[in-house]
Amino acid sequence: MPHADVTAIPEALTKAQTYEYLNEQVEALCFEQRNWVCNLANSASLLWHAFHSLPGKSQSVNWAGFYVLNPKAESELILGPFMGKVACQTIKFGRGVCGKAAADGKSVVVEDVDTFPGHIACDGDSKSEIVVPIVKDGKVLGVIDIDSTTASTFDEEDRKGLEKLATILADACDW
Amino acid sequence: MPHADVTAIPEALTKAQTYEYLNEQVEALCFEQRNWVCNLANSASLLWHAFHSLPGKSQSVNWAGFYVLNPKAESELILGPFMGKVACQTIKFGRGVCGKAAADGKSVVVEDVDTFPGHIACDGDSKSEIVVPIVKDGKVLGVIDIDSTTASTFDEEDRKGLEKLATILADACDW
């Protein structure tokens, strides 16, 4: 099967079912492949296509990807694989939504980024955001970062689905 | 300036001017940032948006990204950052268009992938392809890979523009 067919996500699925499909596909792609760049690159593609297969606000997703620990700077994230427009290269722990999630090791769902203290506007079109940390053995390895041009795009189902994805990737990759 | 604005590529440019713009932006993004994952991720985004800013066949580009040397296997490429649908994870040197360009250290422009011996159909929709090796000190470090759903999308201008990009990235990143 051509790999691209994996992104043909059935459109009749609910959001919960879409995350279930996505996470099953990521597990399959990571089978016998532990390279983190390769696995995050394909996961970013799956995320992008999953959001755009859903009805409503999920179609407003304009950036889907990853930041990982910067091997050259302490307490700093650096850009990983993603789908979307050119993005900020590094983010200090504690700065903006990504930095907050990385510093606290907890997911952050932001309904309106303009009201988030210290928000970093990589893209002025982004209006809402969800960031989920990737954690292994108590250490933050990176974050999943999703932006949308519509306010209040992300909810509890997104948080649960992305936290499951973060768990899969934490275990499935050599970081 | 928000980083996303870099992808707002002026639409009135010729293909040669678009590559000039793209390569200037990549040089600027790589200034004081030598992390290859970060730099290839933003370059893939720029490439995708550059092709889609051009008229004609360039808009049929359905995959733009990178394969790099697999640190875990000799003479093998592994998927790097990209824009598009889920892609093949590893490619042996010599296999398909990417493997050919990596093995020979030379660019390959394919007008119709169905006539290319040993073509790997990661995506059955892809009809033409250009692959340009990234070479430093005589060693192939990876390839730039662009696919299109239209036959004969890529020409000498693409080859020249992407070979310039490959030279910039070879020097600007720690691999």
Short mmCIF file of C-alpha atoms in Angstrom, two decimals:
data_model
loop_
_atom_site.label_atom_id
_atom_site.label_comp_id
_atom_site.label_asym_id
_atom_site.label_seq_id
_atom_site.Cartn_x
_atom_site.Cartn_y
_atom_site.Cartn_z
CA MET A 1 0.00 0.00 0.00
CA PRO A 2 1.41 3.44 -0.85
CA HIS A 3 2.09 5.26 2.40
CA ALA A 4 0.10 8.32 1.28
CA ASP A 5 -3.12 6.28 1.52
CA VAL A 6 -2.80 6.37 5.32
CA THR A 7 -3.79 10.05 5.17
CA ALA A 8 -7.11 9.22 3.47
CA ILE A 9 -8.93 9.48 6.79
CA PRO A 10 -12.58 8.41 6.62
CA GLU A 11 -14.67 11.61 6.79
CA ALA A 12 -17.72 10.09 8.54
CA LEU A 13 -15.78 9.60 11.80
CA THR A 14 -16.46 11.54 15.00
CA LYS A 15 -13.56 13.47 16.51
CA ALA A 16 -12.95 10.71 19.06
CA GLN A 17 -12.94 8.08 16.29
CA THR A 18 -10.59 10.23 14.19
CA TYR A 19 -8.08 10.38 17.05
CA GLU A 20 -8.45 6.61 17.50
CA TYR A 21 -7.71 6.10 13.78
CA LEU A 22 -4.80 8.56 13.88
CA ASN A 23 -3.22 6.98 16.93
CA GLU A 24 -3.56 3.48 15.45
CA GLN A 25 -1.84 4.68 12.27
CA VAL A 26 0.99 6.33 14.23
CA GLU A 27 1.52 3.10 16.19
CA ALA A 28 1.67 1.15 12.92
CA LEU A 29 4.12 3.64 11.35
CA CYS A 30 6.36 3.46 14.42
CA PHE A 31 6.45 -0.35 14.34
CA GLU A 32 10.12 -1.29 13.88
CA GLN A 33 11.02 2.36 13.20
CA ARG A 34 12.25 4.35 16.21
CA ASN A 35 13.82 7.37 14.43
CA TRP A 36 12.15 10.39 16.03
CA VAL A 37 12.51 12.75 13.05
CA CYS A 38 10.96 10.21 10.68
CA ASN A 39 8.13 9.37 13.08
CA LEU A 40 7.31 12.99 13.98
CA ALA A 41 7.37 14.00 10.29
CA ASN A 42 4.76 11.38 9.38
CA SER A 43 2.77 12.13 12.56
CA ALA A 44 2.60 15.84 11.67
CA SER A 45 1.21 14.88 8.26
CA LEU A 46 -1.37 12.59 9.84
CA LEU A 47 -2.39 15.27 12.33
CA TRP A 48 -2.83 17.87 9.59
CA HIS A 49 -4.95 15.57 7.46
CA ALA A 50 -6.96 14.36 10.48
CA PHE A 51 -8.00 17.89 11.46
CA HIS A 52 -8.92 18.72 7.88
CA SER A 53 -11.04 15.54 7.60
CA LEU A 54 -13.25 16.72 10.48
CA PRO A 55 -16.17 19.14 10.12
CA GLY A 56 -16.36 22.52 11.85
CA LYS A 57 -13.57 24.43 13.53
CA SER A 58 -10.98 21.63 13.18
CA GLN A 59 -10.72 22.60 9.51
CA SER A 60 -9.26 25.94 10.62
CA VAL A 61 -6.08 24.25 11.82
CA ASN A 62 -3.22 26.20 10.18
CA TRP A 63 -0.19 24.60 11.91
CA ALA A 64 0.36 21.10 13.25
CA GLY A 65 3.69 19.84 14.45
CA PHE A 66 6.33 19.49 17.08
CA TYR A 67 8.93 21.29 19.12
CA VAL A 68 11.60 19.17 20.82
CA LEU A 69 14.32 19.77 23.39
CA ASN A 70 17.13 21.85 21.93
CA PRO A 71 20.29 19.74 22.33
CA LYS A 72 22.36 22.96 22.22
CA ALA A 73 20.55 25.05 24.87
CA GLU A 74 19.17 24.25 28.30
CA SER A 75 15.42 24.65 28.97
CA GLU A 76 14.72 25.53 25.35
CA LEU A 77 12.52 24.00 22.66
CA ILE A 78 13.58 23.89 19.02
CA LEU A 79 11.40 23.46 15.95
CA GLY A 80 10.75 19.90 14.79
CA PRO A 81 8.77 18.50 11.83
CA PHE A 82 5.45 20.24 11.09
CA MET A 83 2.82 21.11 8.47
CA GLY A 84 2.01 24.79 7.93
CA LYS A 85 3.75 28.11 7.48
CA VAL A 86 7.33 28.90 8.56
CA ALA A 87 7.55 28.86 12.36
CA CYS A 88 9.57 30.26 15.26
CA GLN A 89 12.82 28.34 15.60
CA THR A 90 13.37 28.27 19.36
CA ILE A 91 11.15 28.83 22.41
CA LYS A 92 12.42 29.14 25.97
CA PHE A 93 10.71 27.03 28.63
CA GLY A 94 8.04 29.22 30.21
CA ARG A 95 7.56 31.48 27.18
CA GLY A 96 4.24 31.42 25.34
CA VAL A 97 1.90 28.44 25.17
CA CYS A 98 4.54 25.90 24.07
CA GLY A 99 7.00 27.07 26.72
CA LYS A 100 4.33 26.93 29.43
CA ALA A 101 3.34 23.34 28.54
CA ALA A 102 7.02 22.30 28.44
CA ALA A 103 7.87 23.99 31.75
CA ASP A 104 4.87 22.53 33.61
CA GLY A 105 4.71 19.17 31.80
CA LYS A 106 0.97 19.74 31.40
CA SER A 107 -1.33 20.26 28.41
CA VAL A 108 -2.53 23.80 27.72
CA VAL A 109 -5.72 24.55 25.78
CA VAL A 110 -6.04 28.21 24.79
CA GLU A 111 -9.39 29.46 23.48
CA ASP A 112 -8.04 32.90 22.48
CA VAL A 113 -4.28 33.31 22.15
CA ASP A 114 -4.54 37.11 22.38
CA THR A 115 -5.53 36.73 26.04
CA PHE A 116 -2.68 34.32 26.88
CA PRO A 117 0.10 36.09 28.81
CA GLY A 118 3.33 36.17 26.79
CA HIS A 119 1.83 34.50 23.69
CA ILE A 120 4.40 34.27 20.88
CA ALA A 121 2.78 35.28 17.59
CA CYS A 122 4.64 33.06 15.11
CA ASP A 123 1.61 33.58 12.87
CA GLY A 124 -0.73 36.55 13.45
CA ASP A 125 -3.59 34.53 11.92
CA SER A 126 -3.56 31.97 14.75
CA LYS A 127 -6.43 32.49 17.20
CA SER A 128 -6.52 29.33 19.34
CA GLU A 129 -3.96 26.69 20.26
CA ILE A 130 -3.44 23.41 22.06
CA VAL A 131 -0.05 22.25 23.30
CA VAL A 132 0.53 18.79 24.79
CA PRO A 133 3.87 17.79 26.31
CA ILE A 134 5.64 14.58 25.31
CA VAL A 135 6.93 13.15 28.58
CA LYS A 136 8.99 10.04 29.36
CA ASP A 137 10.16 8.99 32.83
CA GLY A 138 9.10 12.39 34.15
CA LYS A 139 11.20 14.31 31.59
CA VAL A 140 9.66 16.58 28.94
CA LEU A 141 11.08 15.57 25.53
CA GLY A 142 9.07 17.99 23.41
CA VAL A 143 5.54 19.18 22.70
CA ILE A 144 2.77 18.62 20.17
CA ASP A 145 1.61 22.06 19.03
CA ILE A 146 -1.59 22.73 17.05
CA ASP A 147 -2.79 26.19 15.99
CA SER A 148 -6.10 27.28 14.49
CA THR A 149 -7.30 30.47 12.83
CA THR A 150 -10.63 30.15 14.68
CA ALA A 151 -11.06 30.85 18.41
CA SER A 152 -12.00 27.95 20.73
CA THR A 153 -11.14 25.22 18.21
CA PHE A 154 -9.81 22.70 20.72
CA ASP A 155 -11.68 20.87 23.48
CA GLU A 156 -11.33 18.01 25.94
CA GLU A 157 -11.49 15.44 23.14
CA ASP A 158 -8.52 17.06 21.45
CA ARG A 159 -6.62 17.07 24.73
CA LYS A 160 -7.34 13.38 25.37
CA GLY A 161 -6.54 12.34 21.79
CA LEU A 162 -3.29 14.29 21.67
CA GLU A 163 -2.21 13.11 25.13
CA LYS A 164 -2.63 9.53 23.88
CA LEU A 165 -0.53 10.43 20.81
CA ALA A 166 2.14 11.96 23.06
CA THR A 167 2.30 8.74 25.10
CA ILE A 168 2.65 6.62 21.96
CA LEU A 169 5.44 8.81 20.55
CA ALA A 170 7.30 9.04 23.87
CA ASP A 171 7.59 5.25 23.96
CA ALA A 172 7.92 4.52 20.23
CA CYS A 173 10.87 6.78 19.41
CA ASP A 174 14.53 6.98 20.36
CA TRP A 175 14.85 10.62 21.50
CA MET B 1 7.90 40.00 12.19
CA PRO B 2 5.89 36.81 12.71
CA HIS B 3 7.80 33.98 11.06
CA ALA B 4 4.74 32.86 9.07
CA ASP B 5 4.95 36.05 6.99
CA VAL B 6 8.07 34.64 5.30
CA THR B 7 5.79 32.22 3.45
CA ALA B 8 3.79 35.07 1.87
CA ILE B 9 5.77 34.75 -1.34
CA PRO B 10 5.05 37.52 -3.86
CA GLU B 11 2.92 35.95 -6.61
CA ALA B 12 4.13 38.14 -9.47
CA LEU B 13 7.60 36.57 -9.43
CA THR B 14 9.00 34.36 -12.17
CA LYS B 15 10.15 30.87 -11.23
CA ALA B 16 13.79 32.02 -11.15
CA GLN B 17 12.88 34.98 -8.93
CA THR B 18 10.85 32.71 -6.65
CA TYR B 19 13.86 30.45 -6.12
CA GLU B 20 16.01 33.52 -5.49
CA TYR B 21 13.50 34.72 -2.86
CA LEU B 22 13.24 31.23 -1.33
CA ASN B 23 16.99 30.77 -1.11
CA GLU B 24 17.47 34.21 0.47
CA GLN B 25 14.83 33.37 3.08
CA VAL B 26 16.47 30.03 3.84
CA GLU B 27 19.84 31.74 4.28
CA ALA B 28 18.22 34.24 6.66
CA LEU B 29 16.47 31.49 8.66
CA CYS B 30 19.73 29.55 8.97
CA PHE B 31 21.62 32.61 10.26
CA GLU B 32 22.87 31.65 13.74
CA GLN B 33 20.76 28.48 13.68
CA ARG B 34 22.56 25.31 12.52
CA ASN B 35 20.11 22.64 13.75
CA TRP B 36 19.34 20.55 10.65
CA VAL B 37 15.87 19.40 11.73
CA CYS B 38 14.75 22.96 12.46
CA ASN B 39 16.23 24.31 9.24
CA LEU B 40 14.88 21.54 6.99
CA ALA B 41 11.42 21.83 8.59
CA ASN B 42 11.18 25.54 7.76
CA SER B 43 12.76 24.96 4.32
CA ALA B 44 10.11 22.33 3.49
CA SER B 45 7.42 24.86 4.40
CA LEU B 46 9.05 27.53 2.23
CA LEU B 47 9.38 25.09 -0.69
CA TRP B 48 5.71 24.07 -0.46
CA HIS B 49 4.50 27.67 -0.38
CA ALA B 50 6.91 28.71 -3.14
CA PHE B 51 5.60 26.08 -5.57
CA HIS B 52 2.02 26.99 -4.75
CA SER B 53 2.74 30.70 -5.32
CA LEU B 54 3.75 29.97 -8.92
CA PRO B 55 1.34 29.61 -11.83
CA GLY B 56 0.95 26.46 -13.90
CA LYS B 57 2.23 22.98 -13.10
CA SER B 58 4.18 24.04 -9.99
CA GLN B 59 0.82 24.27 -8.20
CA SER B 60 0.47 20.48 -8.64
CA VAL B 61 3.30 19.87 -6.16
CA ASN B 62 1.87 17.37 -3.65
CA TRP B 63 5.01 16.59 -1.59
CA ALA B 64 8.04 18.73 -0.74
CA GLY B 65 10.67 17.69 1.73
CA PHE B 66 13.79 15.83 2.63
CA TYR B 67 15.35 12.43 3.15
CA VAL B 68 18.61 12.26 5.08
CA LEU B 69 21.24 9.61 5.79
CA ASN B 70 19.87 6.97 8.15
CA PRO B 71 22.25 6.95 11.13
CA LYS B 72 21.18 3.34 11.87
CA ALA B 73 21.69 1.76 8.42
CA GLU B 74 24.43 2.04 5.82
CA SER B 75 23.60 3.39 2.35
CA GLU B 76 20.03 4.16 3.34
CA LEU B 77 17.95 7.34 3.40
CA ILE B 78 15.40 8.03 6.12
CA LEU B 79 12.47 10.42 6.04
CA GLY B 80 13.12 13.99 7.21
CA PRO B 81 10.83 17.02 7.54
CA PHE B 82 8.31 17.50 4.71
CA MET B 83 4.95 18.95 3.67
CA GLY B 84 2.39 16.58 2.15
CA LYS B 85 0.91 13.15 2.75
CA VAL B 86 2.50 10.39 4.83
CA ALA B 87 5.64 9.12 3.09
CA CYS B 88 7.90 6.08 2.82
CA GLN B 89 10.15 5.87 5.86
CA THR B 90 13.39 4.49 4.43
CA ILE B 91 14.88 4.23 0.93
CA LYS B 92 17.98 2.21 0.06
CA PHE B 93 20.64 3.98 -2.02
CA GLY B 94 19.99 3.04 -5.65
CA ARG B 95 16.25 2.41 -5.20
CA GLY B 96 13.77 4.71 -6.91
CA VAL B 97 14.42 8.34 -7.80
CA CYS B 98 15.64 9.39 -4.33
CA GLY B 99 17.94 6.38 -4.05
CA LYS B 100 19.37 7.01 -7.52
CA ALA B 101 20.16 10.68 -6.77
CA ALA B 102 21.73 9.69 -3.43
CA ALA B 103 23.81 6.88 -4.93
CA ASP B 104 25.11 8.99 -7.83
CA GLY B 105 25.32 12.33 -6.01
CA LYS B 106 23.52 13.89 -9.00
CA SER B 107 20.15 15.56 -9.51
CA VAL B 108 17.42 13.52 -11.22
CA VAL B 109 14.49 15.13 -13.04
CA VAL B 110 11.74 12.65 -13.94
CA GLU B 111 9.02 13.73 -16.35
CA ASP B 112 6.90 10.60 -15.81
CA VAL B 113 7.60 8.48 -12.75
CA ASP B 114 5.80 5.48 -14.26
CA THR B 115 8.61 5.12 -16.78
CA PHE B 116 11.40 5.38 -14.17
CA PRO B 117 12.91 1.95 -13.45
CA GLY B 118 12.25 0.89 -9.86
CA HIS B 119 10.14 3.95 -8.98
CA ILE B 120 8.79 3.70 -5.41
CA ALA B 121 5.13 4.73 -5.37
CA CYS B 122 4.82 6.33 -1.92
CA ASP B 123 1.82 8.14 -3.39
CA GLY B 124 0.04 6.75 -6.47
CA ASP B 125 -1.06 10.29 -7.39
CA SER B 126 2.52 11.47 -8.02
CA LYS B 127 3.36 11.75 -11.72
CA SER B 128 6.65 13.68 -11.90
CA GLU B 129 9.51 14.23 -9.50
CA ILE B 130 12.78 16.06 -8.96
CA VAL B 131 15.42 14.90 -6.51
CA VAL B 132 18.54 16.93 -5.73
CA PRO B 133 21.32 15.58 -3.49
CA ILE B 134 22.70 17.58 -0.57
CA VAL B 135 26.44 17.08 -0.73
CA LYS B 136 29.26 18.29 1.50
CA ASP B 137 32.96 17.48 1.01
CA GLY B 138 31.98 14.86 -1.56
CA LYS B 139 29.61 13.05 0.81
CA VAL B 140 25.85 12.82 0.21
CA LEU B 141 24.06 13.98 3.40
CA GLY B 142 20.51 13.68 2.10
CA VAL B 143 18.23 14.73 -0.75
CA ILE B 144 15.61 17.36 -1.53
CA ASP B 145 12.59 15.52 -2.96
CA ILE B 146 9.67 17.22 -4.72
CA ASP B 147 6.69 15.36 -6.24
CA SER B 148 3.90 16.62 -8.47
CA THR B 149 0.58 15.15 -9.58
CA THR B 150 1.20 16.53 -13.10
CA ALA B 151 3.70 15.03 -15.55
CA SER B 152 6.74 17.11 -16.58
CA THR B 153 6.36 19.67 -13.77
CA PHE B 154 10.07 20.23 -13.20
CA ASP B 155 12.63 21.81 -15.52
CA GLU B 156 16.16 23.19 -15.60
CA GLU B 157 15.15 26.21 -13.52
CA ASP B 158 13.90 23.92 -10.77
CA ARG B 159 17.13 21.93 -10.91
CA LYS B 160 19.28 25.07 -10.68
CA GLY B 161 17.17 26.62 -7.89
CA LEU B 162 17.11 23.44 -5.81
CA GLU B 163 20.84 22.78 -6.34
CA LYS B 164 21.50 26.26 -4.93
CA LEU B 165 19.23 25.44 -1.97
CA ALA B 166 21.10 22.15 -1.43
CA THR B 167 24.42 24.03 -1.33
CA ILE B 168 23.07 26.54 1.19
CA LEU B 169 21.70 23.81 3.47
CA ALA B 170 24.83 21.66 3.21
CA ASP B 171 26.91 24.54 4.58
CA ALA B 172 24.37 26.12 6.95
CA CYS B 173 23.48 23.06 9.04
CA ASP B 174 25.29 20.76 11.44
CA TRP B 175 24.49 17.32 10.01
#
